[in-house]
PDB file of C-alpha atoms in Angstrom:
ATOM      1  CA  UNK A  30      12.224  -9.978  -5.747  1.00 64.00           C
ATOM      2  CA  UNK A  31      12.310 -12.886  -3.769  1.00 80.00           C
ATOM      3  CA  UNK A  32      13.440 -13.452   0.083  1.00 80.00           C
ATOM      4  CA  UNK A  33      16.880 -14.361  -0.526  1.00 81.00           C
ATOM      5  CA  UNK A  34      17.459 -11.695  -3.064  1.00 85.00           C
ATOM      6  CA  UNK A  35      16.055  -9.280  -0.566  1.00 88.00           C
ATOM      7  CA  UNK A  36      18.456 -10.286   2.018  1.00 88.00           C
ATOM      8  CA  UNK A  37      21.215 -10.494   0.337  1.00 89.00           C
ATOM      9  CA  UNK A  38      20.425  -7.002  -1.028  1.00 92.00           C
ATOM     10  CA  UNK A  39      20.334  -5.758   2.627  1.00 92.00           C
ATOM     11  CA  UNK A  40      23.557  -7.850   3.622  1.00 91.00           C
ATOM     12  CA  UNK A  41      26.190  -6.634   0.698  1.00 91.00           C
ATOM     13  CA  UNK A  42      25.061  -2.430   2.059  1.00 94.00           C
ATOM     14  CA  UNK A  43      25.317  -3.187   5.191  1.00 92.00           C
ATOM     15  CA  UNK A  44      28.252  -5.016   4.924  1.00 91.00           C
ATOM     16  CA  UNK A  45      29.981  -2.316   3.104  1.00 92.00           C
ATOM     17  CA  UNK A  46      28.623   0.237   6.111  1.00 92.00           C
ATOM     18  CA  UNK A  47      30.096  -1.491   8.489  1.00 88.00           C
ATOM     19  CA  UNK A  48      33.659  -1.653   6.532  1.00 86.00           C
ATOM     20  CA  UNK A  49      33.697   1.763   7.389  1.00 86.00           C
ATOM     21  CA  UNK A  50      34.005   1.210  11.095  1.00 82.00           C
ATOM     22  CA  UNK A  51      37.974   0.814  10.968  1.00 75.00           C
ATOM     23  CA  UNK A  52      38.141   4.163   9.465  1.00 78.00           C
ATOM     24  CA  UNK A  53      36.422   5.895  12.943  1.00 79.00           C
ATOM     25  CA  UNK A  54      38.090   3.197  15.052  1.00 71.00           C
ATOM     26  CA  UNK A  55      41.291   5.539  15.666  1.00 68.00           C
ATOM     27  CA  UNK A  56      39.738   9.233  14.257  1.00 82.00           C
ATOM     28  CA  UNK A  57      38.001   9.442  17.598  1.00 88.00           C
ATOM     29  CA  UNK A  58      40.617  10.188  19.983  1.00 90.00           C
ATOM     30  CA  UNK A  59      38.114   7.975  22.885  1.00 91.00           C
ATOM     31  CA  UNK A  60      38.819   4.922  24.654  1.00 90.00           C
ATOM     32  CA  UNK A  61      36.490   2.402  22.942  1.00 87.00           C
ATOM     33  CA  UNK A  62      33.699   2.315  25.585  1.00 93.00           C
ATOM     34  CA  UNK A  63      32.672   5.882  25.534  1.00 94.00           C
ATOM     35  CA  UNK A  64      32.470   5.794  21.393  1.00 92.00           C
ATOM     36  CA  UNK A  65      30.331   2.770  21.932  1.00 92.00           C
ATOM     37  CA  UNK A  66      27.971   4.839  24.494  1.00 96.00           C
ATOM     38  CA  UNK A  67      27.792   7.813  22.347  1.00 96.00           C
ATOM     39  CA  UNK A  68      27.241   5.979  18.461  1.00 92.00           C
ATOM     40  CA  UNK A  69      24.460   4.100  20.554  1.00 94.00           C
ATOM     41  CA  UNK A  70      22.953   7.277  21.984  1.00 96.00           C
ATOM     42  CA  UNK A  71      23.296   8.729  18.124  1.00 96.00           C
ATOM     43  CA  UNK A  72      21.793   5.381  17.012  1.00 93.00           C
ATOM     44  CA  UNK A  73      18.808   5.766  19.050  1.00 96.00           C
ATOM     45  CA  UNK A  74      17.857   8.934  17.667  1.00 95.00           C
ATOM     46  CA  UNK A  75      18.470   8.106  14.069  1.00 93.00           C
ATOM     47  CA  UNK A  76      16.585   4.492  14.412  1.00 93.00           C
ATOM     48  CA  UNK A  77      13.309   6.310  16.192  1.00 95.00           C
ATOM     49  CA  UNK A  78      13.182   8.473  13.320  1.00 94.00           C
ATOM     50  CA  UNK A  79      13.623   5.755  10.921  1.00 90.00           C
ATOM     51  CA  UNK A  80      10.916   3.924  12.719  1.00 92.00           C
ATOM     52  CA  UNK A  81       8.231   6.743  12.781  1.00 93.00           C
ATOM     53  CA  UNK A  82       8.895   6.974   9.302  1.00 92.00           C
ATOM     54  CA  UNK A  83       8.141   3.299   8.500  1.00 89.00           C
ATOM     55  CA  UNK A  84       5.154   3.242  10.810  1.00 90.00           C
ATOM     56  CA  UNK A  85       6.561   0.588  12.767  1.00 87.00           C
ATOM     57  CA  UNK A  86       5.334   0.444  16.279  1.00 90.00           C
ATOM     58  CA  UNK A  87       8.402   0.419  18.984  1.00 94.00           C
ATOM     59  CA  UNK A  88       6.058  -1.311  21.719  1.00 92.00           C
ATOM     60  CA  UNK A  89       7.093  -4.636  22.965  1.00 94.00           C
ATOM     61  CA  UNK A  90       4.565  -7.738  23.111  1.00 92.00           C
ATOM     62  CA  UNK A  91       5.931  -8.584  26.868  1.00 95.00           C
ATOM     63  CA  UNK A  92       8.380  -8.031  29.577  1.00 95.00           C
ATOM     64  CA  UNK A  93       9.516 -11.281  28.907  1.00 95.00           C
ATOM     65  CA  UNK A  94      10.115  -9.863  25.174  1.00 96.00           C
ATOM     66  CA  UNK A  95      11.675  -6.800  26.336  1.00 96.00           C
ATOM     67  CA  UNK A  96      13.945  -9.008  28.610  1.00 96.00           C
ATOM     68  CA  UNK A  97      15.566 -10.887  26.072  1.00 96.00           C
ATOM     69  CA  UNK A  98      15.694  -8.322  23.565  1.00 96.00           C
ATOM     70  CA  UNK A  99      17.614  -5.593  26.188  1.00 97.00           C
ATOM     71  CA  UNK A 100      19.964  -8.820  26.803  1.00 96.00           C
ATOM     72  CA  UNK A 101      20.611  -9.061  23.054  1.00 96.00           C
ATOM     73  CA  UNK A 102      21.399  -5.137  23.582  1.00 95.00           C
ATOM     74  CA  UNK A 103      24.027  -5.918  26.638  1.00 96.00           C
ATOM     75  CA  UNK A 104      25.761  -8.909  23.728  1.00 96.00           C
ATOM     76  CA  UNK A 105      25.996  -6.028  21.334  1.00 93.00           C
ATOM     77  CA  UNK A 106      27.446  -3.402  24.128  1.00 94.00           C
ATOM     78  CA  UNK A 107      30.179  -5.987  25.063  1.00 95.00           C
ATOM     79  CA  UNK A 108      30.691  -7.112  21.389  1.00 93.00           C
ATOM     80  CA  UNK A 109      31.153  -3.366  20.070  1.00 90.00           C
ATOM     81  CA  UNK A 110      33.360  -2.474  23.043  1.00 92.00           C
ATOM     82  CA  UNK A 111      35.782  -5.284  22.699  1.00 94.00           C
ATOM     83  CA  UNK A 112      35.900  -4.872  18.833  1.00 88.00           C
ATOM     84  CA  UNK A 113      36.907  -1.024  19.139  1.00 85.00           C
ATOM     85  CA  UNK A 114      38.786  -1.750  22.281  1.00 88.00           C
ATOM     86  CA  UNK A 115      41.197  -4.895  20.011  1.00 86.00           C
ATOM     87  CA  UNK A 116      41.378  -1.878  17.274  1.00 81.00           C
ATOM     88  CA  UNK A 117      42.992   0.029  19.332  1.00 81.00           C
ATOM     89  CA  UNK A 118      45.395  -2.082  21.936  1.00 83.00           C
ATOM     90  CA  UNK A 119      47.013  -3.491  18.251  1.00 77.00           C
ATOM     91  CA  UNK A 120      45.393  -2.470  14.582  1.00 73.00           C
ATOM     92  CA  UNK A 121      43.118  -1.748  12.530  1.00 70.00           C
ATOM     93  CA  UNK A 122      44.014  -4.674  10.156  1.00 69.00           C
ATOM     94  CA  UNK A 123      44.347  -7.236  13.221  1.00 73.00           C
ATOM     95  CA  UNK A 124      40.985  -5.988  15.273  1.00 76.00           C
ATOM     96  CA  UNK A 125      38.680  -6.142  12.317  1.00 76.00           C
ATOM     97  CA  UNK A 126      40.524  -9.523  10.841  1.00 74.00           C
ATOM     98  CA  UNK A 127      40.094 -11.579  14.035  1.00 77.00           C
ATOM     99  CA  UNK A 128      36.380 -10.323  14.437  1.00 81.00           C
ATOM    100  CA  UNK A 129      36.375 -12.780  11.442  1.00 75.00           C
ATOM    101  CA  UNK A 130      36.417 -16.053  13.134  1.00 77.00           C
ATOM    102  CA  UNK A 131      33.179 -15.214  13.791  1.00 80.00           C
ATOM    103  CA  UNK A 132      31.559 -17.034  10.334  1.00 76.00           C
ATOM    104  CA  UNK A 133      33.490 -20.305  11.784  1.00 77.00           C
ATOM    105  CA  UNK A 134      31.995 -19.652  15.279  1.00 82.00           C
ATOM    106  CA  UNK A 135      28.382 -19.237  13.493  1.00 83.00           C
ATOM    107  CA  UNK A 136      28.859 -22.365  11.474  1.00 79.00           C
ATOM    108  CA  UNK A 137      29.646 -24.916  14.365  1.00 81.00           C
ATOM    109  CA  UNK A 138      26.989 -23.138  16.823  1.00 86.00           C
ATOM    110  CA  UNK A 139      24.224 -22.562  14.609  1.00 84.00           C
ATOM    111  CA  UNK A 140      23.193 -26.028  14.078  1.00 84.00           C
ATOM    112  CA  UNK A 141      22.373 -26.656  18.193  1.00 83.00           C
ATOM    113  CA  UNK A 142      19.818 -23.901  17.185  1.00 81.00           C
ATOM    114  CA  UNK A 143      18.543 -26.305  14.641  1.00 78.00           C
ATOM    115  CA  UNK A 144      19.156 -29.599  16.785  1.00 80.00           C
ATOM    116  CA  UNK A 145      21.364 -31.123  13.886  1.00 81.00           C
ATOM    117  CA  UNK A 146      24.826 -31.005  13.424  1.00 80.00           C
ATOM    118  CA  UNK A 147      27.015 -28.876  11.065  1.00 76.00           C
ATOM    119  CA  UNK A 148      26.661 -29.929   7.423  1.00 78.00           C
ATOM    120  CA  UNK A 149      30.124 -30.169   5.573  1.00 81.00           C
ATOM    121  CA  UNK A 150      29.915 -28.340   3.128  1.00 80.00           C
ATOM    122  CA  UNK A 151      29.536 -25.791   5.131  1.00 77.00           C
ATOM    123  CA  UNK A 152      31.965 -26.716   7.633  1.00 80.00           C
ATOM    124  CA  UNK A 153      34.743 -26.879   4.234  1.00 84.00           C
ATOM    125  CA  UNK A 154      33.056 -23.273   3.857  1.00 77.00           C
ATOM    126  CA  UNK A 155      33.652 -21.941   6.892  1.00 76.00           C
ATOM    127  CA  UNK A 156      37.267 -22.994   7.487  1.00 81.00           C
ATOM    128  CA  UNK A 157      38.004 -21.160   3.836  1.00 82.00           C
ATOM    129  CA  UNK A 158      36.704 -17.744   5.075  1.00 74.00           C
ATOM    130  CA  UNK A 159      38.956 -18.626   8.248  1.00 75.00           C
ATOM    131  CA  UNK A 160      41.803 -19.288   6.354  1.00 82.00           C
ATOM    132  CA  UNK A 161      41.404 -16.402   3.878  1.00 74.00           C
ATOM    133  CA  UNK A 162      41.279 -14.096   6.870  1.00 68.00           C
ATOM    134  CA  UNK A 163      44.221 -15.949   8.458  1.00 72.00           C
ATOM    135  CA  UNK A 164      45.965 -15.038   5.092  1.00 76.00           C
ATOM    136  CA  UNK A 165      44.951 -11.563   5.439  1.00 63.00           C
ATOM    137  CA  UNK A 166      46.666 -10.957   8.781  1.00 63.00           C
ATOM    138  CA  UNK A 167      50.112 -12.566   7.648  1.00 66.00           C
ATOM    139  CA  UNK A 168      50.488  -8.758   6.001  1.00 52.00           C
ATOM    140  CA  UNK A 169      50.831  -7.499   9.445  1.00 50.00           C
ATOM    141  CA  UNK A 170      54.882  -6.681  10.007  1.00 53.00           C
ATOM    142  CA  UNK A 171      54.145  -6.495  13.971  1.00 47.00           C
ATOM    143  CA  UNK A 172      54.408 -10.554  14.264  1.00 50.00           C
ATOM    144  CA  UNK A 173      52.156 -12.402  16.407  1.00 48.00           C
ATOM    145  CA  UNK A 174      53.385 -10.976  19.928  1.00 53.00           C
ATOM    146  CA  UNK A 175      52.753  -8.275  22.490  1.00 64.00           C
ATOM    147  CA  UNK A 176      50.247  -5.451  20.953  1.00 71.00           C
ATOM    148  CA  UNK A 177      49.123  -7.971  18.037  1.00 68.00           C
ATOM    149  CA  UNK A 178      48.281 -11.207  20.529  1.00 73.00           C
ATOM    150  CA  UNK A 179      46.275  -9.138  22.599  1.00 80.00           C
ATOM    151  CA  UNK A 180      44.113  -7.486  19.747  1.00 79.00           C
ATOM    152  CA  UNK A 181      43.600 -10.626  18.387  1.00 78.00           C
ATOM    153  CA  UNK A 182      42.370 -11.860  21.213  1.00 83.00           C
ATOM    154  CA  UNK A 183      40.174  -9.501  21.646  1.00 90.00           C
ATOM    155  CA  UNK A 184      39.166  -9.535  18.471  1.00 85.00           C
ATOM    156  CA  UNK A 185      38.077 -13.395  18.873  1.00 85.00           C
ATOM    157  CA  UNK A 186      36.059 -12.668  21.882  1.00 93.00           C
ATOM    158  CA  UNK A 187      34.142 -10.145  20.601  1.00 94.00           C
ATOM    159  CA  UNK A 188      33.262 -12.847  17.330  1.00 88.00           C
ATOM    160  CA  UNK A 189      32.096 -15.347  19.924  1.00 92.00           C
ATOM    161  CA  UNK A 190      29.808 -13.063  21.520  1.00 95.00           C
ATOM    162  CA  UNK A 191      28.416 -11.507  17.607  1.00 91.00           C
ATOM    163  CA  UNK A 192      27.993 -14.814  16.746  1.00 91.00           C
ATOM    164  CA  UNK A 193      25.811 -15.477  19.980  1.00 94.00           C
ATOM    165  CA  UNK A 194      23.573 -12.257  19.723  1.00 93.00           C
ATOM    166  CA  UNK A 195      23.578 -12.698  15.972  1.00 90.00           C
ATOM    167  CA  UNK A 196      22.017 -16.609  16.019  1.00 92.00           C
ATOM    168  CA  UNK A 197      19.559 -15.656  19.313  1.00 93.00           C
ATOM    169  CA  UNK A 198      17.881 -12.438  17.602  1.00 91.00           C
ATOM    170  CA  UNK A 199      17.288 -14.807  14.473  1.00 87.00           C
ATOM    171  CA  UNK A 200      16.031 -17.590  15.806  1.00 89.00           C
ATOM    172  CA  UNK A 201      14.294 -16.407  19.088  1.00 92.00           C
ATOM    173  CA  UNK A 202      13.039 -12.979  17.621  1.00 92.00           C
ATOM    174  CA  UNK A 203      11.911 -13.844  13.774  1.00 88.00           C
ATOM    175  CA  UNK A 204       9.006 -11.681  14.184  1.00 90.00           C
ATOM    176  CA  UNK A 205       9.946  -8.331  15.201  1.00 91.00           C
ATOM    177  CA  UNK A 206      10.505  -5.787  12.953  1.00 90.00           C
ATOM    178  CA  UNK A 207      14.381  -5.167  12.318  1.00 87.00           C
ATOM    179  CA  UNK A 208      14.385  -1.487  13.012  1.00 90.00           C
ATOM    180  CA  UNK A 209      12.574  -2.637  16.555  1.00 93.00           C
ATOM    181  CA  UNK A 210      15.055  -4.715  17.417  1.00 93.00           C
ATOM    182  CA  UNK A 211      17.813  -2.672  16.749  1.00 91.00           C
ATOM    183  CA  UNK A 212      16.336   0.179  18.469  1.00 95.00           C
ATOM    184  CA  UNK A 213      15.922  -1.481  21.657  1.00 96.00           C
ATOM    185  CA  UNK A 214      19.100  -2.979  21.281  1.00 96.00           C
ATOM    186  CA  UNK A 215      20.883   0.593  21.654  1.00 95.00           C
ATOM    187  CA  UNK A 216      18.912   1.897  24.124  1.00 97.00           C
ATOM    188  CA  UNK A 217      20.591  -1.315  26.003  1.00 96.00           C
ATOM    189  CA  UNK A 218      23.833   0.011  25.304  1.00 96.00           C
ATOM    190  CA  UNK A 219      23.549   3.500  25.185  1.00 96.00           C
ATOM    191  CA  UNK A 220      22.452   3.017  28.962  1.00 97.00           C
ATOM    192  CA  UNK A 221      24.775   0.550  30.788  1.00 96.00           C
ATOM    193  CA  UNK A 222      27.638   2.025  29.251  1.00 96.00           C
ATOM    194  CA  UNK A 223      26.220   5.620  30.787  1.00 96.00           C
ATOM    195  CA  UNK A 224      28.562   5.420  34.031  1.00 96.00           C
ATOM    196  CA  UNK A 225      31.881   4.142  32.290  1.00 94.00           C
ATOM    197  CA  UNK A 226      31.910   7.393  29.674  1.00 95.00           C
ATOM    198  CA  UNK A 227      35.291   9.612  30.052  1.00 95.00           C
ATOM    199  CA  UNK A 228      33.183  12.718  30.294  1.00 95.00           C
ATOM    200  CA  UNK A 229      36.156  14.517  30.506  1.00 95.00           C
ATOM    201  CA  UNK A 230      37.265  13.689  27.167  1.00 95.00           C
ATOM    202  CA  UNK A 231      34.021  13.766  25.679  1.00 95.00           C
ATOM    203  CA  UNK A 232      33.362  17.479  26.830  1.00 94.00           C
ATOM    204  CA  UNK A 233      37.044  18.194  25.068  1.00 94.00           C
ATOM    205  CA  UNK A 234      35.977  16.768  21.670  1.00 93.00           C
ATOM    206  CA  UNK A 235      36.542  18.976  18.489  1.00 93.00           C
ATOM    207  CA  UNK A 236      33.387  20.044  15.985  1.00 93.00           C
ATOM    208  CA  UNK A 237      34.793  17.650  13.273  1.00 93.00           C
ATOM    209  CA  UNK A 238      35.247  14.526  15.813  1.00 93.00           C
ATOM    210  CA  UNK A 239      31.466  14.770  16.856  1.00 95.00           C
ATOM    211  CA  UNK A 240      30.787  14.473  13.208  1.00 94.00           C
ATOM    212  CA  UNK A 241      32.699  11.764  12.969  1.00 93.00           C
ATOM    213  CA  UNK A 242      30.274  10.329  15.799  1.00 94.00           C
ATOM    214  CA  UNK A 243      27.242  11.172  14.094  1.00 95.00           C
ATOM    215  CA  UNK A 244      28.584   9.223  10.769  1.00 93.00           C
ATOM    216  CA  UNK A 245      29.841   6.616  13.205  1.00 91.00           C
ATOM    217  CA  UNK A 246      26.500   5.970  15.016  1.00 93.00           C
ATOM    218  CA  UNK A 247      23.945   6.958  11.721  1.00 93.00           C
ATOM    219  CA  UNK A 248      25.350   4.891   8.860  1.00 91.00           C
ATOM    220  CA  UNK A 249      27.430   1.843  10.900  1.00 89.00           C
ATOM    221  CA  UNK A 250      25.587   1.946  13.898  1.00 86.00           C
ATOM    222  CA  UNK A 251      21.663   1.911  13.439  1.00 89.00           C
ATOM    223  CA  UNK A 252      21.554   1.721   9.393  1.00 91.00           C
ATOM    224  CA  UNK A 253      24.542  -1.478   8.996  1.00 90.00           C
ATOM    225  CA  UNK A 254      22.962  -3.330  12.079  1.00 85.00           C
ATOM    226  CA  UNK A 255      19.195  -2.813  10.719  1.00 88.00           C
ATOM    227  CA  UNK A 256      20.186  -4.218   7.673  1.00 91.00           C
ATOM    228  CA  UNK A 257      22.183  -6.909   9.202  1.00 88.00           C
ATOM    229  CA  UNK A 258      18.957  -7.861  11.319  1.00 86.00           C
ATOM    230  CA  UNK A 259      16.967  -7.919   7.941  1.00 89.00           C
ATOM    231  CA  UNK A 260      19.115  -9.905   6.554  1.00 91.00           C
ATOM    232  CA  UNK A 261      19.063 -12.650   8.923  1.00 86.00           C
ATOM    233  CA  UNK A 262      15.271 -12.577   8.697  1.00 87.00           C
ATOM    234  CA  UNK A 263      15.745 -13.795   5.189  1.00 88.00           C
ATOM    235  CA  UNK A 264      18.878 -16.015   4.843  1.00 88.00           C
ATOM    236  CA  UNK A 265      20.481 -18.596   7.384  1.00 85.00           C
ATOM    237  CA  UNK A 266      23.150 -17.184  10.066  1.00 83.00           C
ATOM    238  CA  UNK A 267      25.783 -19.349   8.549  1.00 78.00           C
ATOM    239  CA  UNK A 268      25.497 -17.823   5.228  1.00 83.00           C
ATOM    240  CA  UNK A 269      25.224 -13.830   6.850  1.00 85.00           C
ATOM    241  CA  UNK A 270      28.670 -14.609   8.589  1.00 79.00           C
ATOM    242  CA  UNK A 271      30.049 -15.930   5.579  1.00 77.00           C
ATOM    243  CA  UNK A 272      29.526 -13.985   3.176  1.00 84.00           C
ATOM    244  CA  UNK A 273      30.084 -11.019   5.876  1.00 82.00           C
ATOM    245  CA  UNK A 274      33.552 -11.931   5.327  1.00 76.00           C
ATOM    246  CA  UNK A 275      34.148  -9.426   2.669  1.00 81.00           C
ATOM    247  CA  UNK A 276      33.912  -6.882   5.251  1.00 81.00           C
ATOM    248  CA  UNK A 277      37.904  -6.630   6.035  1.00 75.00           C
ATOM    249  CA  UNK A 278      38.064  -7.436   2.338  1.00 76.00           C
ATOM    250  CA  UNK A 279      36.390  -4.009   2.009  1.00 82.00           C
ATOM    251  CA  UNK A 280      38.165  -2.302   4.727  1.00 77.00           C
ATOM    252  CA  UNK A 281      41.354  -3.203   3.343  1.00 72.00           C
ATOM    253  CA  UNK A 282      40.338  -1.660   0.146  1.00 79.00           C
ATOM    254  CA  UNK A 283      39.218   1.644   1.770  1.00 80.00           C
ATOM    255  CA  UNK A 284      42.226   1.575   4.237  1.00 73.00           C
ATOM    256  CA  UNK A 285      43.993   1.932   0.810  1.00 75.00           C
ATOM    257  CA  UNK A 286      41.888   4.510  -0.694  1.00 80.00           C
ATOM    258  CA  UNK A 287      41.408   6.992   2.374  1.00 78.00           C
ATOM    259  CA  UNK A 288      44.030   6.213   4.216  1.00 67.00           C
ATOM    260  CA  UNK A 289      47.139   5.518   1.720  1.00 71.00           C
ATOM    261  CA  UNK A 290      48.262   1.971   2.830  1.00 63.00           C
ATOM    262  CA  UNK A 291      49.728  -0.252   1.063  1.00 65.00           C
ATOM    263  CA  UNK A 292      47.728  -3.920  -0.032  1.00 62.00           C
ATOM    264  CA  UNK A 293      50.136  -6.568   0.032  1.00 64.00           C
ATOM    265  CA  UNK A 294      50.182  -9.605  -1.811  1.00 73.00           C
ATOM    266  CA  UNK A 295      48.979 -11.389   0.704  1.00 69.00           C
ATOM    267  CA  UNK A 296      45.787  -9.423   1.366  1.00 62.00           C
ATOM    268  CA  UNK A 297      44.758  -9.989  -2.413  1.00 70.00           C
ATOM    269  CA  UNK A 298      45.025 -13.723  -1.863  1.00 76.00           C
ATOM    270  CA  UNK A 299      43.137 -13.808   1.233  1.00 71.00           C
ATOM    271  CA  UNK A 300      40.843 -11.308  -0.032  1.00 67.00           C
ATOM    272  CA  UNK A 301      40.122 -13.713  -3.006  1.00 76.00           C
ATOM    273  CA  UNK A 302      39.350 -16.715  -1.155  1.00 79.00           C
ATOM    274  CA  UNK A 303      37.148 -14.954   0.730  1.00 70.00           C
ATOM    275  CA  UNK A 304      35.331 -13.398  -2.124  1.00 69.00           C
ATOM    276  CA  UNK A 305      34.888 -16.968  -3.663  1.00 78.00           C
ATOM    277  CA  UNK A 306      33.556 -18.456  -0.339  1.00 75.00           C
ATOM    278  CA  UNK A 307      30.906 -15.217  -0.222  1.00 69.00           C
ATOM    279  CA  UNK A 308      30.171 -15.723  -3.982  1.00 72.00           C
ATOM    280  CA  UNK A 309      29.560 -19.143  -3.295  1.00 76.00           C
ATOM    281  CA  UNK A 310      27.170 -18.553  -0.405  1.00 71.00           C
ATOM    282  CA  UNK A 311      25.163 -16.208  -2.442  1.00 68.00           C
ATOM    283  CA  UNK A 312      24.561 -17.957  -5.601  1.00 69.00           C
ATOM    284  CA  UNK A 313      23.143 -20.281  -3.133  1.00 70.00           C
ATOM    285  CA  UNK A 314      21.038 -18.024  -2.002  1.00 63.00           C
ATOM    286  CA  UNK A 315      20.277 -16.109  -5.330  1.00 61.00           C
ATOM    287  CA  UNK A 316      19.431 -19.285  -7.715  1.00 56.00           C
ATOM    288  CA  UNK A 317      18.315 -22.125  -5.395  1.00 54.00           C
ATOM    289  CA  UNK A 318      15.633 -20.553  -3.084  1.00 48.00           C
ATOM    290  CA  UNK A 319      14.442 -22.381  -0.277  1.00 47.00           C
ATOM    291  CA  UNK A 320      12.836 -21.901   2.866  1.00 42.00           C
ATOM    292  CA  UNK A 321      14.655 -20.363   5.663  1.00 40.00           C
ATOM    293  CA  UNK A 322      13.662 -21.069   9.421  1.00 35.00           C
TER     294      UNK A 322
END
């Protein structure tokens, strides 16, 4: 199987790992900081594992290695904290929808990496995902104001600062192992976010809540973000963030299966452009290989 294939592989399970993040986002009765500090501290034990397994050595080449790496782990600590924390303040639907502007974000930054500017197809690209999440969010009946406004802003600043981590770790990182990266990553996070847990709460916490931090921090925590890493090792940035688009796509869909709610016209409709921009991306990917920097 070739590169491409590989990584897109890698992308569509990790995507669908992470679609399972809105389903935790408001289980966990946590303010979004300490479920950040405790998936990372279960992410750190599940990624050593999965490391020892795979014989892949956790040593650093440098301090100036580690340094960058541990600040790509402070990007993901701020970006998982402001995602959970937009969640909460509106939805579900509006916290993991404006996360979404991300794949625009990628598209216009990614080519500074490159020193060219933004091609336009993928430009056209870009603003279709945008618009099909856009569409998405015109289901929500709590208007633009007050609760909504504020997750969505939130939700946009924690895209900016995905997008940042996600286009330094591929381009400044290429050669260290995924599961490395990510495991360094959480230690990052696991520790800076030590002295703003709720303790109090935690200690509280029901049997079947901690569970729900195990899943949380084993299967969208260390196994989505590995795979996410991999992925980027194989396919350009722009086409991970578009294609990562069918995330809320997803959500939706399980939001409707776990949870009961209701999928509105317009989700279907935004969910389809979407899908068409992410098949796109990937027969791309799939049937006209080429080298990826």
């Amino acid at each position: 199987m070739n590169p491409q294939k590989t990584g897109l592989l890698s992308l569509y399970f990790g995507i669908f790992l992470m679609s399972l993040t809105g389903l935790f986002a408001k289980s966990i009765p946590l303010d979004a900081t300490s479920i950040t500090q405790l998936r990372s501290t279960v992410a750190i034990v599940a990624l050593f594992i999965y490391c020892m397994l795979r014989g892949s050595s956790l040593r650093l080449k440098s301090f100036k290695e580690a340094a960058g790496i541990y600040g790509l782990g402070i990007f993901m600590a701020i970006h998982w904290v402001t995602y959970f924390h937009a969640m909460q303040v509106s939805t579900v639907a509006i916290g993991m929808l404006s996360l979404f502007s991300y794949p625009v974000i990628t598209v216009l930054l990614e080519p500074l990496f490159q020193k060219k500017l933004p091609a336009r197809a993928d430009l056209i690209a870009g603003a279709l995902s945008f618009t099909g999440v856009v569409i998405l969010t015109m289901d929500d009946s709590t208007g633009l104001g007050g609760a909504a406004l504020t997750g969505a802003a939130w939700g946009i600043f924690s895209a900016l600062i995905f997008s940042i981590r996600n286009i330094l770790q591929k381009y400044t990182y290429p050669d260290v192992p995924s599961g490395t990266l990510m495991f360094h990553q959480v230690v990052a996070t696991a520790v800076i976010l030590i002295p703003f847990v709720d303790f109090g709460s935690v200690a509280s916490l029901e049997l079947d809540k901690w569970a729900l931090i195990i899943a949380l921090g084993v299967l969208c925590s260390s196994m989505a973000h590995t795979l996410l890493a991999l992925s980027l090792k194989r396919l350009p940035a722009k086409s991970v963030a578009q294609i990562s688009c069918l995330q809320p796509v997803l959500g939706a869909l399980l939001a409707w299966f776990v949870l009961k709610e209701t999928i509105a016209p317009q989700v279907l409709g935004g969910g389809a452009l979407i899908l068409a921009v992410a098949a796109w991306e990937s027969y791309k990917q799939s049937y006209r290989p080429r080298a990826v920097s």
